[in-house]
Amino acid sequence: MATARAVSVEIDSRARYHLTITLPASGRAGRLLFLVALWPPSIFLAQAPQTTAPAPSASELKLDTGKQIYEAACIGCHGPGGRGQPQTTLGFEPPATFPDFSDCPTSTPERTFDWRATIHEGGRGRGFSEIMPSFAEALTVEQIDKVAKYLRTLCSEPDWPLGELNLPRPLITEKAFPETETILTMAANANGADALSSNLTYEQRFGVKNHFELSVPVNFSEQGAGTWIGGIGDMVLGVKRVLAHSSRTGSIFSVQGEVSAPTGNREKGLGSGVTTFETFGAFGQILPHFSFFQIQAGVELPTDTDKAPKAVFWRTALGRTFTQHQNFGRSWSPMVEILADRDLETGADTNWDIVPEMQVTLNKRQHIRVNIGIRTPINNTAGRSTQVMVYALWDRFDGGLREGW
Ligand code: HEC
């Protein structure tokens, strides 16, 4: 079926909900205009009895609760319980990303914040199918908030951590939320020896509270007089598990175990030459006004301490998200990270670094993001360079790389 060109929606003074879908010209049928009048259920029939009394205006309609709004304006497509109407009722072919709000694995990673933007802007505004209408005219922002919150109640298993707890990813501090993401991070020395490192991380969620990740570093460094050497570094495999989360307090806590294999060449300075186990805890907390902080603390345990020392590290990120276009558009998240690490050897110093950075969403669907920052040593600057760091992040959960622009 042809894709819809324009979709408009209105709720008229007789409590009828109208949806107009205009399709592109197709063959001799020419331009088609579909008018779908979805009659709201009994609540409106009770509201608009067949008497001579004047019909209530849209503003007088009982659209007080999220459920009432859903049943008036959404159920025609999204179906009872958010499970989607059968295609015969829909009259259009649902896109592959058509949501089932009752399906916890696919609905809980979404943020209510993004849902309300899709409801306000329509599918078009967020890089989704244009069949999803914009309700900017038909509903007030309060009503949109209510219906978005109602969508949240449709998954009834409380074990699933909600997308709200998925805070913006800092450059270095690891998050507590289990992800389905691919991230390419690059760092270049801004002073000292010339060096460039990159790291490709693949994270895949599994089960209710877990993800696994594989990290492949590729490093380059100048070995004097314009000679560069490069190659693969030590690959890391890790598993994360959420131990506690609460959307009421806005907190999430996870633990992760990792093993780093000596795949990098130690002689060339590309790897440590030793298998290392790492374990850490990660905590995320939502603060008022779209602010947040994240903490990660852990220990590195090499299997041969002659080659690499045991070490502890502590990382923290504080930030805030600003969203353009009255919270319906692009998100900017400035953050600052403070990093500390110390080798567990007598007399070793703690290294401190500071990283101011800015994460921004690139596409309409907001699932492709970049972050750029500068990592500066605060102390022990000998042999530790200032680095320019950048990552590109693709949240695979929300769609393909080229979708949603
Ligand atoms: C004309 C049919 C139609 C109506 C009416 C409709 N939707 Fe949709 N909606 C869709 C389609 C189709 C999609 C899928 C878009 C895509 O994935 O490309 C969608 C997607 C969404 C999404 C995005 C889900 C996600 O995965 O991010 C939300 C949220 C949503 N609708 C909420 C609502 C709400 C709330 C209402 C009522 C106020 C509503 N919709 C009314 C057709 C409709």
Coordinates of C-alpha atoms and ligand atoms in Angstrom, one line a residue:
M1 CA 0.0 0.0 0.0
A2 CA 1.1 3.5 -0.7
T3 CA 2.5 5.5 2.2
A4 CA 0.3 8.2 3.6
R5 CA 1.4 11.7 2.7
A6 CA -0.4 13.7 5.3
V7 CA -2.4 12.8 8.3
S8 CA -4.5 15.2 10.3
V9 CA -6.7 14.5 13.3
E10 CA -9.4 16.4 15.1
I11 CA -12.1 15.8 17.7
D12 CA -15.2 17.6 16.6
S13 CA -17.9 19.2 18.8
R14 CA -20.1 16.1 18.7
A15 CA -17.3 14.0 20.3
R16 CA -16.4 12.3 17.0
Y17 CA -12.8 11.7 16.3
H18 CA -11.8 12.3 12.7
L19 CA -8.7 11.1 11.0
T20 CA -7.8 12.2 7.5
I21 CA -5.2 10.4 5.6
T22 CA -4.1 11.8 2.2
L23 CA -2.4 9.3 -0.1
P24 CA -0.1 10.1 -3.0
A25 CA -1.5 9.8 -6.5
S26 CA -1.4 6.2 -7.6
G27 CA -2.4 5.2 -11.1
R28 CA -5.7 6.1 -12.4
A29 CA -7.2 6.2 -9.0
G30 CA -5.5 9.5 -8.7
R31 CA -5.4 11.3 -5.4
L32 CA -7.4 9.5 -2.7
L33 CA -8.8 11.1 0.4
F34 CA -9.6 8.8 3.2
L35 CA -11.8 10.0 6.0
V36 CA -12.0 7.7 8.9
A37 CA -14.4 8.6 11.6
L38 CA -13.6 6.5 14.6
W39 CA -16.5 6.7 16.9
P40 CA -15.4 6.8 20.5
P41 CA -16.8 4.2 22.8
S42 CA -19.7 4.4 25.2
I43 CA -18.3 7.2 27.4
F44 CA -19.0 9.6 24.5
L45 CA -22.3 8.1 23.7
A46 CA -23.3 8.9 27.2
Q47 CA -21.9 12.4 26.8
A48 CA -23.7 13.1 23.6
P49 CA -27.2 11.7 23.9
Q50 CA -29.6 11.8 21.0
T51 CA -31.6 14.7 22.4
T52 CA -32.1 18.2 21.4
A53 CA -29.6 19.4 24.0
P54 CA -26.6 21.1 22.4
A55 CA -23.7 18.8 21.8
P56 CA -20.7 19.3 24.1
S57 CA -17.7 21.1 22.6
A58 CA -14.4 19.4 22.4
S59 CA -13.2 21.2 25.5
E60 CA -16.2 20.0 27.5
L61 CA -15.5 16.4 26.6
K62 CA -14.6 14.0 29.4
L63 CA -11.0 13.6 28.4
D64 CA -9.7 13.7 32.0
T65 CA -7.8 10.5 32.4
G66 CA -5.2 9.0 30.2
K67 CA -7.4 6.0 29.7
Q68 CA -10.3 8.2 28.5
I69 CA -8.1 10.0 26.1
Y70 CA -6.6 6.7 24.9
E71 CA -10.0 5.3 24.3
A72 CA -11.2 8.4 22.4
A73 CA -8.2 9.1 20.2
C74 CA -5.8 6.1 20.1
I75 CA -7.6 2.9 20.4
G76 CA -8.8 3.0 16.8
C77 CA -5.2 2.2 15.7
H78 CA -3.4 1.0 18.9
G79 CA -6.2 -1.3 20.0
P80 CA -7.4 -2.3 23.4
G81 CA -4.6 -2.6 25.9
G82 CA -2.2 -1.0 23.4
R83 CA -1.8 -4.3 21.5
G84 CA -2.7 -2.8 18.1
Q85 CA -5.8 -3.3 16.1
P86 CA -5.9 -6.2 13.7
Q87 CA -4.8 -5.2 10.2
T88 CA -8.4 -5.7 8.8
T89 CA -9.6 -3.0 11.2
L90 CA -6.6 -0.7 10.7
G91 CA -7.0 -0.2 7.0
F92 CA -3.3 0.3 6.6
E93 CA -0.2 -1.9 6.7
P94 CA 1.4 -1.3 10.1
P95 CA 5.1 -0.4 9.9
A96 CA 7.6 -2.9 11.3
T97 CA 8.1 -0.6 14.3
F98 CA 4.3 -0.4 15.1
P99 CA 4.3 -0.6 18.9
D100 CA 2.7 -3.1 21.1
F101 CA 2.5 -1.1 24.4
S102 CA 1.6 -4.2 26.4
D103 CA 4.8 -6.0 25.3
C104 CA 7.3 -5.2 28.1
P105 CA 10.5 -6.1 26.3
T106 CA 9.8 -3.6 23.5
S107 CA 7.9 -0.9 25.4
T108 CA 9.8 -0.5 28.7
P109 CA 13.1 0.6 27.1
E110 CA 11.2 3.6 25.6
R111 CA 11.1 6.8 27.5
T112 CA 7.7 8.4 28.2
F113 CA 9.4 11.6 27.3
D114 CA 9.9 10.4 23.7
W115 CA 6.4 9.0 23.5
R116 CA 4.9 12.4 24.4
A117 CA 7.1 13.9 21.7
T118 CA 5.8 11.4 19.1
I119 CA 2.2 12.1 20.2
H120 CA 2.7 15.8 19.9
E121 CA 4.8 15.9 16.7
G122 CA 3.2 12.9 15.0
G123 CA 5.3 10.1 13.4
R124 CA 6.7 12.5 10.9
G125 CA 8.2 14.8 13.6
R126 CA 10.1 11.9 15.1
G127 CA 11.2 10.0 11.9
F128 CA 8.4 7.4 12.3
S129 CA 5.6 6.5 9.9
E130 CA 3.4 9.4 9.0
I131 CA 0.3 7.3 9.7
M132 CA 0.9 8.2 13.4
P133 CA -0.9 11.6 13.5
S134 CA 0.2 14.7 15.4
F135 CA -2.1 15.5 18.3
A136 CA -0.6 19.0 18.8
E137 CA -4.0 20.5 17.8
A138 CA -6.4 17.9 19.2
L139 CA -5.0 17.5 22.7
T140 CA -3.5 19.8 25.2
V141 CA 0.1 19.2 26.5
E142 CA -1.5 18.0 29.8
Q143 CA -3.7 15.5 28.0
I144 CA -0.7 14.3 26.0
D145 CA 1.2 13.8 29.3
K146 CA -1.7 11.8 30.7
V147 CA -2.1 9.5 27.8
A148 CA 1.7 9.0 27.6
K149 CA 1.6 8.0 31.3
Y150 CA -1.3 5.7 30.6
L151 CA 0.7 3.9 27.9
R152 CA 3.3 3.1 30.6
T153 CA 0.7 1.2 32.6
L154 CA 0.0 -1.2 29.7
C155 CA 3.1 -3.3 30.5
S156 CA 2.2 -4.9 33.8
E157 CA 5.5 -6.6 34.8
P158 CA 7.3 -4.2 37.3
D159 CA 10.6 -6.0 36.9
W160 CA 11.5 -4.2 33.7
P161 CA 13.7 -1.1 34.2
L162 CA 12.0 1.8 32.5
G163 CA 13.6 3.9 29.7
E164 CA 13.6 7.0 31.9
L165 CA 16.5 5.4 33.8
N166 CA 18.5 5.3 30.6
L167 CA 20.5 8.4 31.2
P168 CA 22.8 10.0 28.5
R169 CA 26.0 8.1 28.0
P170 CA 29.1 9.8 29.3
L171 CA 32.4 9.4 27.3
I172 CA 34.1 7.2 29.9
T173 CA 31.8 6.5 32.9
E174 CA 29.8 3.3 32.2
K175 CA 26.0 3.5 32.6
A176 CA 23.8 1.3 34.8
F177 CA 21.1 0.8 32.2
P178 CA 21.3 -2.4 30.0
E179 CA 21.6 -1.4 26.4
T180 CA 21.2 -2.4 22.8
E181 CA 23.7 0.0 21.3
T182 CA 26.8 0.2 19.2
I183 CA 29.3 2.9 20.1
L184 CA 32.5 4.0 18.3
T185 CA 34.7 6.0 20.6
M186 CA 37.9 7.8 19.4
A187 CA 40.5 9.6 21.4
A188 CA 43.5 11.7 20.1
N189 CA 46.3 13.1 22.1
A190 CA 46.2 16.9 22.0
N191 CA 49.7 17.2 23.5
G192 CA 52.6 14.8 24.3
A193 CA 53.3 11.8 22.1
D194 CA 51.0 11.5 19.0
A195 CA 48.5 8.7 19.6
L196 CA 45.1 7.8 18.4
S197 CA 42.9 5.2 19.9
S198 CA 39.5 3.9 18.9
N199 CA 37.1 1.4 20.5
L200 CA 34.1 -0.3 19.0
T201 CA 31.6 -1.5 21.6
Y202 CA 28.7 -3.7 20.8
E203 CA 26.1 -4.0 23.6
Q204 CA 23.1 -6.4 23.4
R205 CA 20.3 -6.6 25.9
F206 CA 19.1 -10.0 27.0
G207 CA 16.5 -11.1 29.5
V208 CA 14.8 -8.6 31.8
K209 CA 17.8 -6.9 33.3
N210 CA 21.0 -7.9 31.5
H211 CA 23.2 -7.0 28.6
F212 CA 26.5 -8.4 27.3
E213 CA 29.1 -6.3 25.5
L214 CA 32.1 -6.9 23.3
S215 CA 34.7 -4.1 23.0
V216 CA 37.4 -4.1 20.3
P217 CA 40.0 -1.4 20.5
V218 CA 42.2 -0.4 17.6
N219 CA 45.2 1.8 18.6
F220 CA 47.8 3.8 16.7
S221 CA 50.9 5.5 18.0
E222 CA 53.9 7.3 16.6
Q223 CA 57.1 5.5 17.3
G224 CA 59.4 8.4 16.5
A225 CA 60.2 10.2 13.2
G226 CA 56.8 9.8 11.5
T227 CA 56.6 6.0 11.9
W228 CA 53.2 5.0 13.1
I229 CA 52.3 1.5 14.2
G230 CA 48.8 0.4 14.8
G231 CA 46.8 -2.7 15.5
I232 CA 44.1 -4.3 17.6
G233 CA 44.3 -3.9 21.4
D234 CA 43.0 -6.0 24.2
M235 CA 39.4 -7.2 23.5
V236 CA 36.9 -7.1 26.4
L237 CA 33.9 -9.2 27.0
G238 CA 31.5 -8.1 29.7
V239 CA 28.1 -8.9 31.2
K240 CA 25.9 -6.4 33.0
R241 CA 23.0 -7.1 35.4
V242 CA 20.7 -4.6 37.0
L243 CA 20.4 -5.3 40.7
A244 CA 18.0 -2.6 41.7
H245 CA 15.9 0.1 40.0
S246 CA 13.0 2.4 40.9
S247 CA 11.2 4.8 38.7
R248 CA 9.7 6.4 41.8
T249 CA 13.1 7.5 43.1
G250 CA 14.7 7.7 39.6
S251 CA 17.6 5.4 40.6
I252 CA 19.2 2.3 39.0
F253 CA 22.1 0.2 40.2
S254 CA 24.0 -2.5 38.2
V255 CA 27.0 -4.7 38.4
Q256 CA 29.2 -5.8 35.6
G257 CA 31.9 -8.4 35.2
E258 CA 34.5 -8.2 32.4
V259 CA 37.4 -10.1 31.1
S260 CA 40.0 -8.5 28.9
A261 CA 42.0 -10.9 26.7
P262 CA 45.6 -10.1 25.7
T263 CA 44.9 -9.8 22.0
G264 CA 47.0 -6.6 21.7
N265 CA 50.7 -6.8 21.0
R266 CA 52.5 -6.0 24.3
E267 CA 55.9 -5.3 22.7
K268 CA 54.4 -2.7 20.3
G269 CA 52.5 -1.1 23.2
L270 CA 49.1 -2.1 21.9
G271 CA 48.1 -4.4 24.7
S272 CA 48.9 -5.3 28.3
G273 CA 50.0 -8.9 27.5
V274 CA 47.9 -10.3 30.3
T275 CA 44.3 -11.5 30.9
T276 CA 42.6 -9.1 33.3
F277 CA 39.3 -9.5 35.2
E278 CA 37.4 -6.3 36.0
T279 CA 34.3 -5.8 38.0
F280 CA 32.4 -2.6 38.8
G281 CA 29.2 -1.2 40.1
A282 CA 27.3 1.5 38.2
F283 CA 24.7 3.8 39.6
G284 CA 22.5 6.3 37.9
Q285 CA 20.2 8.9 39.5
I286 CA 17.7 11.3 38.0
L287 CA 17.7 14.7 39.5
P288 CA 15.2 17.5 39.2
H289 CA 15.1 19.7 36.0
F290 CA 16.3 17.0 33.6
S291 CA 19.6 16.7 35.6
F292 CA 21.3 13.5 36.5
F293 CA 24.4 11.9 37.9
Q294 CA 26.1 8.6 37.3
I295 CA 28.8 6.8 39.3
Q296 CA 31.0 3.9 38.3
A297 CA 33.5 2.3 40.7
G298 CA 35.5 -0.9 40.2
V299 CA 38.7 -2.9 40.3
E300 CA 41.0 -4.4 37.7
L301 CA 42.6 -7.7 38.6
P302 CA 45.3 -8.9 36.1
T303 CA 46.1 -12.6 36.3
D304 CA 49.9 -11.7 36.3
T305 CA 50.8 -8.7 38.4
D306 CA 54.3 -8.7 37.0
K307 CA 52.9 -7.5 33.7
A308 CA 50.2 -5.1 35.0
P309 CA 49.3 -3.9 38.5
K310 CA 46.0 -4.4 40.2
A311 CA 44.1 -1.1 40.1
V312 CA 41.0 0.6 41.4
F313 CA 39.0 3.3 39.6
W314 CA 36.2 5.7 40.4
R315 CA 34.3 7.7 37.8
T316 CA 31.4 10.1 38.0
A317 CA 29.4 12.2 35.6
L318 CA 27.0 15.1 36.3
G319 CA 24.9 16.6 33.6
R320 CA 21.6 18.0 32.4
T321 CA 19.6 17.6 29.3
F322 CA 18.1 20.6 27.4
T323 CA 15.6 19.9 24.7
Q324 CA 14.7 22.2 21.8
H325 CA 11.3 23.0 20.6
Q326 CA 9.4 22.9 24.0
N327 CA 10.8 19.5 24.9
F328 CA 9.7 17.9 21.6
G329 CA 12.9 18.3 19.6
R330 CA 16.6 17.7 19.6
S331 CA 18.4 17.0 23.0
W332 CA 21.6 18.6 24.2
S333 CA 23.2 17.0 27.3
P334 CA 26.3 18.9 28.6
M335 CA 28.1 16.8 31.2
V336 CA 31.3 16.9 33.2
E337 CA 33.1 13.8 34.3
I338 CA 35.6 13.4 37.1
L339 CA 37.8 10.3 36.8
A340 CA 40.2 8.8 39.4
D341 CA 42.3 5.7 39.2
R342 CA 45.1 4.3 41.3
D343 CA 47.4 1.3 40.9
L344 CA 47.3 -0.9 44.0
E345 CA 51.0 -0.6 44.6
T346 CA 52.7 1.0 47.6
G347 CA 53.6 4.6 46.9
A348 CA 51.3 4.9 43.8
D349 CA 49.5 8.1 43.3
T350 CA 45.8 8.6 42.4
N351 CA 45.4 10.1 38.9
W352 CA 42.6 12.6 38.5
D353 CA 41.1 13.7 35.2
I354 CA 38.3 16.1 34.3
V355 CA 36.2 15.7 31.1
P356 CA 33.8 18.5 30.1
E357 CA 31.7 17.2 27.2
M358 CA 28.5 17.7 25.2
Q359 CA 26.2 14.9 23.9
V360 CA 23.7 15.8 21.2
T361 CA 21.1 13.8 19.3
L362 CA 21.6 13.9 15.5
N363 CA 18.5 12.6 13.9
K364 CA 14.8 13.1 14.4
R365 CA 14.3 9.8 16.1
Q366 CA 17.1 10.7 18.5
H367 CA 18.7 7.3 18.4
I368 CA 21.9 8.4 16.7
R369 CA 24.0 10.6 19.0
V370 CA 27.5 12.1 19.2
N371 CA 29.4 13.2 22.2
I372 CA 32.6 15.3 22.2
G373 CA 34.8 16.3 25.1
I374 CA 38.3 17.0 26.3
R375 CA 39.9 14.8 28.9
T376 CA 42.5 16.7 30.9
P377 CA 44.7 15.4 33.6
I378 CA 44.3 17.4 36.8
N379 CA 47.5 16.0 38.5
N380 CA 50.4 13.7 37.6
T381 CA 50.6 15.3 34.1
A382 CA 53.9 13.7 33.3
G383 CA 53.3 11.1 30.6
R384 CA 49.5 11.7 30.7
S385 CA 48.2 13.7 27.7
T386 CA 45.2 15.8 27.3
Q387 CA 42.9 14.0 24.9
V388 CA 40.1 15.1 22.5
M389 CA 37.5 12.4 22.7
V390 CA 34.4 11.8 20.6
Y391 CA 31.9 9.0 20.2
A392 CA 29.1 8.2 17.8
L393 CA 26.4 6.1 19.3
W394 CA 23.7 4.1 17.6
D395 CA 20.8 2.9 19.8
R396 CA 19.9 -0.2 17.7
F397 CA 16.8 -0.7 19.7
D398 CA 15.1 2.3 18.0
G399 CA 15.9 1.4 14.4
G400 CA 18.5 1.2 11.6
L401 CA 21.4 3.6 11.1
R402 CA 19.7 5.3 8.2
E403 CA 16.2 5.3 9.7
G404 CA 14.5 8.2 11.4
W405 CA 16.4 11.2 9.8
Ligands
HEC1 C1 -4.2 6.4 12.5 C2 -3.7 5.5 13.4 C3 -3.1 6.0 14.7 C4 -3.7 6.7 15.7 C5 -5.1 7.3 15.7 C6 -2.7 6.8 16.7 N1 -1.6 6.2 16.4 FE1 0.1 6.1 17.5 N2 1.1 5.2 16.0 C7 0.5 4.8 14.8 C8 1.5 4.1 14.0 C9 1.2 3.5 12.6 C10 2.6 4.1 14.7 C11 4.0 3.5 14.3 C12 4.9 4.5 13.7 C13 6.2 3.8 13.3 O1 6.7 3.0 14.0 O2 6.7 4.2 12.2 C14 2.4 4.8 15.9 C15 3.3 5.1 16.9 C16 3.0 5.6 18.1 C17 4.0 5.9 19.2 C18 5.5 5.6 19.1 C19 5.8 4.3 19.7 C20 7.3 4.1 19.7 O3 7.7 2.9 19.5 O4 8.1 5.0 19.9 C21 3.3 6.4 20.2 C22 3.9 6.8 21.6 C23 1.9 6.5 19.8 N3 1.8 6.0 18.6 C24 0.9 7.0 20.7 C25 -0.3 7.2 20.2 C26 -1.3 7.9 21.1 C27 -1.1 8.2 22.5 C28 -2.4 8.0 20.3 C29 -3.7 8.7 20.7 C30 -3.6 10.0 21.3 C31 -2.1 7.5 19.0 N4 -0.8 7.0 19.0 C32 -3.0 7.5 17.9 C33 -0.8 5.0 14.4 C34 -1.8 5.7 15.1

